[in-house]
Amino acid sequence: ALRQLSARGGPSWGASGGFGHAQAPAAVLSTGRLPGWRAAAAAQGQAQQRRWLSSSGKDGEDGRDGKSAPPGLMTKIFEGFRGKGAEAEGGGSGRGKSGPEAADSAGSENALVPSGPETKHHKVFVVELQRKPLFPGIYTPVMVNKSERLIKEIMEVKKQGAQAYVGAFLVKDPKDPKDPKANDPRSGKPDAVPAATGGAASAASAHGGEVDVDIGKQLLDAADPASKLYETGTFAQVHTILTGDTPDSAQLLLLGHRRIKRTSTLSSDPLRVRIQHLRDEPYSSTDILKATSMEIVNTMRDLLQLNPLYGEQFRTLLSLTGSIDLQDMSRLVDAAASLTSADETRLQRILETLDVPERASEVLMLLKKEVELCKLQQDIREQVEGKIMKEQRRMLLMEQLKSIKKELGLERDDKSALLSKFQERWDAKKDSAPPDALRVVDEEMAKLGGLEPASPEFNITRTYLDWLTALPWGRYSDEIFDIVHAKEVLDADHFGLEDVKDRILEFIAVGRLRGSAQGKILCLVGPPGVGKTSIGRSIAATLHRKYFRFSVGGLYDVAEIKGHRRTYVGAMPGKLVQCLKQTGTSNPLVLIDEVDKLGRGHSGDPASALLELLDPEQNSGFLDHYLDVPIDLSKVLFMCTANTLDTIPGPLLDRMEVIRLSGYTSDEKRAIARRYLEPAASEDAGVPRGAAQLTDDAMTALIDEYCREAGVRNLKKHLEKVYRKVALQLVKRPEELHIHEGRPSDAVKDAGSPAAGDANDSSRDAFANTTPAAGTTTTPAAGKPAEEP
Ligand code: ADP
């Protein structure tokens, strides 16, 4: 930090003790940060140190800045402030003696800077300062460039073993409003002279005689190479010179001694000027001044607390102020001024101020400003730190939340987890997916990645991607084209229905010859209960296809078939897309039930939508509103059922292959009942196989008298009813179950006998009499139930 400060020419400083000896290198407070100089300073000042130490008699007593200053040096410094032990040789920078005689106190024991150089040095080489003026008592490093001759001169003096003195002048700030010449951009530039003349000449008419003088001065200034420098500067000792790589550059360590004013220019390269040594104006130590100086010290303490960067220098200075005679305001004020980061013009003005009380109040103001600056800086730092802390805390908590969610398996809302889930699903399918789907999925994935999880758009995209990636996209179930096996399966489930079975076998045969089965639309038309729906499932099993059934009876909303547009809240794809997702294959058997009862919507015709779905010409690129990507339905086997052809819309009917199921004769019904319905009913009721059986007469009566409709659904219901009664009887007398095991006819006889059964039960339900067969039963007519017509 210190190095930084010294680099920017900030509060780097050294406090000079007024030792009253030309050779004394004063306090080298900053040697710690300038090791090169430290060594040089130590070497140079060794002899003197010995002298001071012996003269002060206080060796080693001071440890305040022991690490950077030679032992005992600090003691010397503030002793110098107090004026003790100084080898007074005359004219210092007026150390605040009260009264007019103070100015004449040159040569008193309080002289801060030796008088020797002053008397001898009225002509000095100029060192230009770029950033800040040099204050008396302060060390400052200065870079000198393109000044080969100046460096040579200094080296020359140094070689002779003498101290080199220079005048350090700050280069004028072109923006300094207090400097009239500085506002004139032409000043300091030789080529600006004619223009300056012109400008002044035009002003001449306004200002009369004075103008001529101005013009003369400006011309002079323009020619003077020193005109770019402020007039007030510092008489400085070249403590150390470090030559650089090139002979025209070097680094000087200057120690300010006293204010000076340049009076005339002697030579331009190296720039040499005649100077006049300045002294502080005499001042008296008033209460106000004391208060000001104390306030300066306090403010420095505040600064120290606010900004540790000031630490090293301030602490040293403050430790000194304890012993400084506060009357020696000049030094204290100068040191404090050099510590502030005020701009160069302000500092230059302080340098120019010879009135010490005025200078003190000015410096106090600068220090106060510095405090404010520090506070502001602190505020900003706190704000920034607070923000960073908050951000970091958030990040940390989010990370923790993530890992907790992962642990608990709640990660599904997490965007990246979602994306990877979709990606995984998609990777398994994308090889067989059509290009359209590939493009859309890629787009949607990228979109989802960029969306905020809280936004509604995110949810829409997520659901959409969920659907897109869940569809089978070109995945088919392997079909088995085995006619013998198919026939067996079909016969196992259904009696008769030869037309349908033949059609399915044909379908299989074609599939076998072609190697693949094309989607077809079969329409089974017939009265209820003839097995239209149930055979669909058998066919699916036969063909080894997945089965999906949906009923369009009373359906009036086109969106049920074609899906909603994604923009709607709660939009869903249509039934077909749902079917594909559910079955997971692109070649299921889809049974569309009750196609003759299709409703008619007010905002669209479901029949037309169904047409698009079923039409083999169109359905290879079926476009669902929600999905918005064409899907291929050409491999789907559609089956429709209807009770009548009359109400099926013509265009739809055109595309179907109609198979009529006209209903069963009594014999067929009897066969169906015996082979399929009775065993199923007995099993459903939990009646053991063979525990009961209907007699042929009973069956005939049931079919001819009770179930005369074309289908067998009612017959099935009646048989189930009979077997439920049997089940009840069996449960009422469980021993029957065991005793008559193996002798079904007896069991049924017993179980069904009205004498053996509950009288109330049998009278309440005439079927109890009719069902148990074995000759003992009454005729169905006798027990005809009231509810049956
Ligand atoms: P639909 O759809 O024609 O109204 P279902 O398919 O629902 O009739 O059939 C009603 C019941 O009749 C089903 O349980 C079914 O098993 C049975 N069924 C109909 N026809 C037969 C048949 N030929 N062989 C065996 N059971 C049949």
PDB file of N, CA and C in Angstrom, residues 159-200:
ATOM      1  N   LYS A 159      29.601  14.091  -6.928  1.00  0.00           N
ATOM      2  CA  LYS A 159      30.927  13.475  -7.009  1.00  0.00           C
ATOM      3  C   LYS A 159      31.931  14.226  -6.150  1.00  0.00           C
ATOM      4  N   GLN A 160      31.746  15.524  -6.090  1.00  0.00           N
ATOM      5  CA  GLN A 160      32.669  16.342  -5.299  1.00  0.00           C
ATOM      6  C   GLN A 160      32.399  16.187  -3.803  1.00  0.00           C
ATOM      7  N   GLY A 161      31.407  15.425  -3.482  1.00  0.00           N
ATOM      8  CA  GLY A 161      31.114  15.150  -2.067  1.00  0.00           C
ATOM      9  C   GLY A 161      30.232  16.200  -1.427  1.00  0.00           C
ATOM     10  N   ALA A 162      29.805  17.155  -2.212  1.00  0.00           N
ATOM     11  CA  ALA A 162      28.966  18.216  -1.644  1.00  0.00           C
ATOM     12  C   ALA A 162      27.497  17.852  -1.821  1.00  0.00           C
ATOM     13  N   GLN A 163      26.604  18.535  -1.122  1.00  0.00           N
ATOM     14  CA  GLN A 163      25.172  18.314  -1.295  1.00  0.00           C
ATOM     15  C   GLN A 163      24.700  19.082  -2.499  1.00  0.00           C
ATOM     16  N   ALA A 164      23.817  18.457  -3.243  1.00  0.00           N
ATOM     17  CA  ALA A 164      23.270  19.130  -4.419  1.00  0.00           C
ATOM     18  C   ALA A 164      21.915  19.710  -4.049  1.00  0.00           C
ATOM     19  N   TYR A 165      21.694  20.926  -4.443  1.00  0.00           N
ATOM     20  CA  TYR A 165      20.405  21.563  -4.174  1.00  0.00           C
ATOM     21  C   TYR A 165      19.750  21.953  -5.480  1.00  0.00           C
ATOM     22  N   VAL A 166      18.465  21.794  -5.512  1.00  0.00           N
ATOM     23  CA  VAL A 166      17.724  22.169  -6.731  1.00  0.00           C
ATOM     24  C   VAL A 166      16.470  22.929  -6.306  1.00  0.00           C
ATOM     25  N   GLY A 167      15.865  23.525  -7.298  1.00  0.00           N
ATOM     26  CA  GLY A 167      14.560  24.159  -7.045  1.00  0.00           C
ATOM     27  C   GLY A 167      13.497  23.256  -7.643  1.00  0.00           C
ATOM     28  N   ALA A 168      12.562  22.804  -6.797  1.00  0.00           N
ATOM     29  CA  ALA A 168      11.504  21.926  -7.316  1.00  0.00           C
ATOM     30  C   ALA A 168      10.262  22.772  -7.570  1.00  0.00           C
ATOM     31  N   PHE A 169       9.851  22.824  -8.825  1.00  0.00           N
ATOM     32  CA  PHE A 169       8.683  23.639  -9.198  1.00  0.00           C
ATOM     33  C   PHE A 169       7.631  22.754  -9.856  1.00  0.00           C
ATOM     34  N   LEU A 170       6.415  23.024  -9.490  1.00  0.00           N
ATOM     35  CA  LEU A 170       5.313  22.248 -10.068  1.00  0.00           C
ATOM     36  C   LEU A 170       4.970  22.806 -11.442  1.00  0.00           C
ATOM     37  N   VAL A 171       4.744  21.908 -12.378  1.00  0.00           N
ATOM     38  CA  VAL A 171       4.321  22.344 -13.712  1.00  0.00           C
ATOM     39  C   VAL A 171       2.886  22.821 -13.610  1.00  0.00           C
ATOM     40  N   LYS A 172       2.623  23.939 -14.247  1.00  0.00           N
ATOM     41  CA  LYS A 172       1.296  24.553 -14.122  1.00  0.00           C
ATOM     42  C   LYS A 172       0.200  23.641 -14.668  1.00  0.00           C
ATOM     43  N   ASP A 173      -0.906  23.730 -13.971  1.00  0.00           N
ATOM     44  CA  ASP A 173      -2.081  23.005 -14.458  1.00  0.00           C
ATOM     45  C   ASP A 173      -2.788  23.899 -15.462  1.00  0.00           C
ATOM     46  N   PRO A 174      -2.951  23.451 -16.695  1.00  0.00           N
ATOM     47  CA  PRO A 174      -3.577  24.317 -17.693  1.00  0.00           C
ATOM     48  C   PRO A 174      -5.001  24.709 -17.314  1.00  0.00           C
ATOM     49  N   LYS A 175      -5.570  23.973 -16.360  1.00  0.00           N
ATOM     50  CA  LYS A 175      -6.966  24.275 -16.003  1.00  0.00           C
ATOM     51  C   LYS A 175      -7.064  25.160 -14.756  1.00  0.00           C
ATOM     52  N   ASP A 176      -5.925  25.542 -14.214  1.00  0.00           N
ATOM     53  CA  ASP A 176      -5.977  26.307 -12.970  1.00  0.00           C
ATOM     54  C   ASP A 176      -6.660  27.657 -13.203  1.00  0.00           C
ATOM     55  N   PRO A 177      -7.822  27.855 -12.592  1.00  0.00           N
ATOM     56  CA  PRO A 177      -8.548  29.094 -12.843  1.00  0.00           C
ATOM     57  C   PRO A 177      -7.868  30.292 -12.179  1.00  0.00           C
ATOM     58  N   LYS A 178      -7.099  30.047 -11.149  1.00  0.00           N
ATOM     59  CA  LYS A 178      -6.465  31.157 -10.425  1.00  0.00           C
ATOM     60  C   LYS A 178      -5.259  31.695 -11.201  1.00  0.00           C
ATOM     61  N   ASP A 179      -4.830  30.917 -12.159  1.00  0.00           N
ATOM     62  CA  ASP A 179      -3.653  31.331 -12.904  1.00  0.00           C
ATOM     63  C   ASP A 179      -4.097  31.914 -14.234  1.00  0.00           C
ATOM     64  N   PRO A 180      -4.011  33.226 -14.355  1.00  0.00           N
ATOM     65  CA  PRO A 180      -4.564  33.858 -15.564  1.00  0.00           C
ATOM     66  C   PRO A 180      -3.891  33.348 -16.823  1.00  0.00           C
ATOM     67  N   LYS A 181      -2.621  33.090 -16.721  1.00  0.00           N
ATOM     68  CA  LYS A 181      -1.897  32.662 -17.924  1.00  0.00           C
ATOM     69  C   LYS A 181      -2.240  31.229 -18.313  1.00  0.00           C
ATOM     70  N   ALA A 182      -2.562  30.488 -17.260  1.00  0.00           N
ATOM     71  CA  ALA A 182      -2.862  29.084 -17.518  1.00  0.00           C
ATOM     72  C   ALA A 182      -4.109  28.926 -18.371  1.00  0.00           C
ATOM     73  N   ASN A 183      -5.030  29.889 -18.261  1.00  0.00           N
ATOM     74  CA  ASN A 183      -6.261  29.783 -19.042  1.00  0.00           C
ATOM     75  C   ASN A 183      -6.033  30.055 -20.514  1.00  0.00           C
ATOM     76  N   ASP A 184      -4.924  30.662 -20.753  1.00  0.00           N
ATOM     77  CA  ASP A 184      -4.625  30.958 -22.153  1.00  0.00           C
ATOM     78  C   ASP A 184      -3.886  29.773 -22.746  1.00  0.00           C
ATOM     79  N   PRO A 185      -4.509  29.059 -23.597  1.00  0.00           N
ATOM     80  CA  PRO A 185      -3.874  27.859 -24.122  1.00  0.00           C
ATOM     81  C   PRO A 185      -2.581  28.161 -24.861  1.00  0.00           C
ATOM     82  N   ARG A 186      -2.388  29.415 -25.196  1.00  0.00           N
ATOM     83  CA  ARG A 186      -1.184  29.737 -25.959  1.00  0.00           C
ATOM     84  C   ARG A 186       0.031  29.868 -25.077  1.00  0.00           C
ATOM     85  N   SER A 187      -0.232  30.063 -23.778  1.00  0.00           N
ATOM     86  CA  SER A 187       0.902  30.319 -22.904  1.00  0.00           C
ATOM     87  C   SER A 187       1.848  29.127 -22.880  1.00  0.00           C
ATOM     88  N   GLY A 188       3.090  29.447 -22.792  1.00  0.00           N
ATOM     89  CA  GLY A 188       4.091  28.399 -22.693  1.00  0.00           C
ATOM     90  C   GLY A 188       4.468  27.803 -24.023  1.00  0.00           C
ATOM     91  N   LYS A 189       3.738  28.152 -25.062  1.00  0.00           N
ATOM     92  CA  LYS A 189       4.093  27.599 -26.368  1.00  0.00           C
ATOM     93  C   LYS A 189       4.725  28.705 -27.202  1.00  0.00           C
ATOM     94  N   PRO A 190       5.951  28.484 -27.635  1.00  0.00           N
ATOM     95  CA  PRO A 190       6.620  29.522 -28.411  1.00  0.00           C
ATOM     96  C   PRO A 190       5.830  29.885 -29.663  1.00  0.00           C
ATOM     97  N   ASP A 191       5.241  28.907 -30.304  1.00  0.00           N
ATOM     98  CA  ASP A 191       4.559  29.206 -31.565  1.00  0.00           C
ATOM     99  C   ASP A 191       3.256  29.957 -31.326  1.00  0.00           C
ATOM    100  N   ALA A 192       2.913  30.119 -30.056  1.00  0.00           N
ATOM    101  CA  ALA A 192       1.673  30.819 -29.757  1.00  0.00           C
ATOM    102  C   ALA A 192       1.881  32.330 -29.703  1.00  0.00           C
ATOM    103  N   VAL A 193       3.100  32.746 -29.832  1.00  0.00           N
ATOM    104  CA  VAL A 193       3.375  34.168 -29.638  1.00  0.00           C
ATOM    105  C   VAL A 193       2.622  35.081 -30.597  1.00  0.00           C
ATOM    106  N   PRO A 194       2.663  34.804 -31.879  1.00  0.00           N
ATOM    107  CA  PRO A 194       1.946  35.712 -32.776  1.00  0.00           C
ATOM    108  C   PRO A 194       0.472  35.783 -32.443  1.00  0.00           C
ATOM    109  N   ALA A 195      -0.105  34.648 -32.152  1.00  0.00           N
ATOM    110  CA  ALA A 195      -1.517  34.631 -31.813  1.00  0.00           C
ATOM    111  C   ALA A 195      -1.762  35.459 -30.556  1.00  0.00           C
ATOM    112  N   ALA A 196      -0.858  35.280 -29.597  1.00  0.00           N
ATOM    113  CA  ALA A 196      -1.008  36.021 -28.357  1.00  0.00           C
ATOM    114  C   ALA A 196      -0.962  37.510 -28.640  1.00  0.00           C
ATOM    115  N   THR A 197      -0.088  37.864 -29.488  1.00  0.00           N
ATOM    116  CA  THR A 197       0.020  39.271 -29.834  1.00  0.00           C
ATOM    117  C   THR A 197      -1.281  39.747 -30.434  1.00  0.00           C
ATOM    118  N   GLY A 198      -1.781  38.909 -31.351  1.00  0.00           N
ATOM    119  CA  GLY A 198      -3.026  39.301 -32.013  1.00  0.00           C
ATOM    120  C   GLY A 198      -4.139  39.459 -31.010  1.00  0.00           C
ATOM    121  N   GLY A 199      -4.260  38.467 -30.123  1.00  0.00           N
ATOM    122  CA  GLY A 199      -5.324  38.504 -29.128  1.00  0.00           C
ATOM    123  C   GLY A 199      -5.180  39.717 -28.243  1.00  0.00           C
ATOM    124  N   ALA A 200      -3.969  39.982 -27.825  1.00  0.00           N
ATOM    125  CA  ALA A 200      -3.756  41.110 -26.946  1.00  0.00           C
ATOM    126  C   ALA A 200      -4.016  42.409 -27.677  1.00  0.00           C
TER     127      ALA A 200
END
